[in-house]
Amino acid sequence: MPPVNFSGCSLPRSAVLFGAGHVYQGGKATVVIGVYGLIFGILAEARQNLRPGIMTHAWHDALTGLVIRFVPK
């Protein structure tokens, strides 16, 4: 996997696009997810690898799905 190198304003731009990809979840959630995207981007640049962010995203989605399914309201 090639090294990750964000230049200029590409890190915030990628976070906005990550949040925009989740706009179906509502306005507030889109902003929160955009912040997650920023964190994932910082992680990717620090580690020079996309895998940690991808794995974190997968674990978050899986655990959220389990909580929604099995934790009573």
Short mmCIF file of C-alpha atoms in Angstrom, two decimals:
data_model
loop_
_atom_site.label_atom_id
_atom_site.label_comp_id
_atom_site.label_asym_id
_atom_site.label_seq_id
_atom_site.Cartn_x
_atom_site.Cartn_y
_atom_site.Cartn_z
CA MET A 1 0.00 0.00 0.00
CA PRO A 2 1.50 3.39 -0.94
CA PRO A 3 2.28 5.85 1.87
CA VAL A 4 -0.46 8.29 2.83
CA ASN A 5 0.49 11.92 2.34
CA PHE A 6 -2.12 14.66 2.75
CA SER A 7 -1.03 18.00 1.36
CA GLY A 8 -2.59 21.43 1.76
CA CYS A 9 -6.28 21.25 2.55
CA SER A 10 -6.79 17.66 1.37
CA LEU A 11 -7.14 16.31 4.92
CA PRO A 12 -10.12 18.56 5.81
CA ARG A 13 -11.54 17.99 2.33
CA SER A 14 -11.39 14.21 2.78
CA ALA A 15 -13.11 14.58 6.18
CA VAL A 16 -15.92 16.62 4.59
CA LEU A 17 -16.34 14.00 1.87
CA PHE A 18 -16.36 11.22 4.47
CA GLY A 19 -19.11 13.05 6.39
CA ALA A 20 -21.03 13.80 3.18
CA GLY A 21 -21.07 10.08 2.42
CA HIS A 22 -23.13 9.64 5.58
CA VAL A 23 -25.60 12.52 5.04
CA TYR A 24 -28.49 10.03 5.02
CA GLN A 25 -27.98 9.71 8.80
CA GLY A 26 -29.02 13.32 9.44
CA GLY A 27 -27.31 16.67 9.83
CA LYS A 28 -25.87 16.29 13.32
CA ALA A 29 -24.62 12.77 12.61
CA THR A 30 -23.03 13.97 9.36
CA VAL A 31 -20.97 16.55 11.28
CA VAL A 32 -19.94 14.02 13.94
CA ILE A 33 -18.98 11.50 11.25
CA GLY A 34 -17.01 14.21 9.46
CA VAL A 35 -15.01 14.69 12.67
CA TYR A 36 -14.44 10.91 12.73
CA GLY A 37 -13.20 11.25 9.14
CA LEU A 38 -10.74 13.92 10.24
CA ILE A 39 -9.50 11.62 13.02
CA PHE A 40 -9.18 8.71 10.56
CA GLY A 41 -7.22 10.98 8.21
CA ILE A 42 -4.86 12.08 10.97
CA LEU A 43 -4.40 8.43 11.94
CA ALA A 44 -3.70 7.47 8.32
CA GLU A 45 -1.10 10.19 7.92
CA ALA A 46 0.57 9.43 11.25
CA ARG A 47 0.75 5.70 10.52
CA GLN A 48 1.38 6.14 6.77
CA ASN A 49 -1.23 3.44 6.25
CA LEU A 50 -4.99 3.31 5.67
CA ARG A 51 -5.50 -0.04 7.41
CA PRO A 52 -5.83 1.23 11.02
CA GLY A 53 -8.63 3.64 10.00
CA ILE A 54 -10.36 1.00 7.89
CA MET A 55 -10.21 -1.50 10.76
CA THR A 56 -11.45 1.10 13.26
CA HIS A 57 -14.35 1.99 10.97
CA ALA A 58 -15.28 -1.71 10.58
CA TRP A 59 -15.11 -2.38 14.31
CA HIS A 60 -17.19 0.72 15.08
CA ASP A 61 -19.86 -0.30 12.56
CA ALA A 62 -19.93 -3.90 13.81
CA LEU A 63 -20.16 -2.96 17.49
CA THR A 64 -22.80 -0.31 16.84
CA GLY A 65 -24.86 -2.87 14.93
CA LEU A 66 -24.60 -5.36 17.78
CA VAL A 67 -25.59 -2.75 20.38
CA ILE A 68 -28.59 -1.66 18.33
CA ARG A 69 -29.64 -5.28 17.86
CA PHE A 70 -29.13 -6.69 21.35
CA VAL A 71 -29.30 -3.84 23.91
CA PRO A 72 -32.89 -3.13 24.95
CA LYS A 73 -34.11 0.45 24.78
#
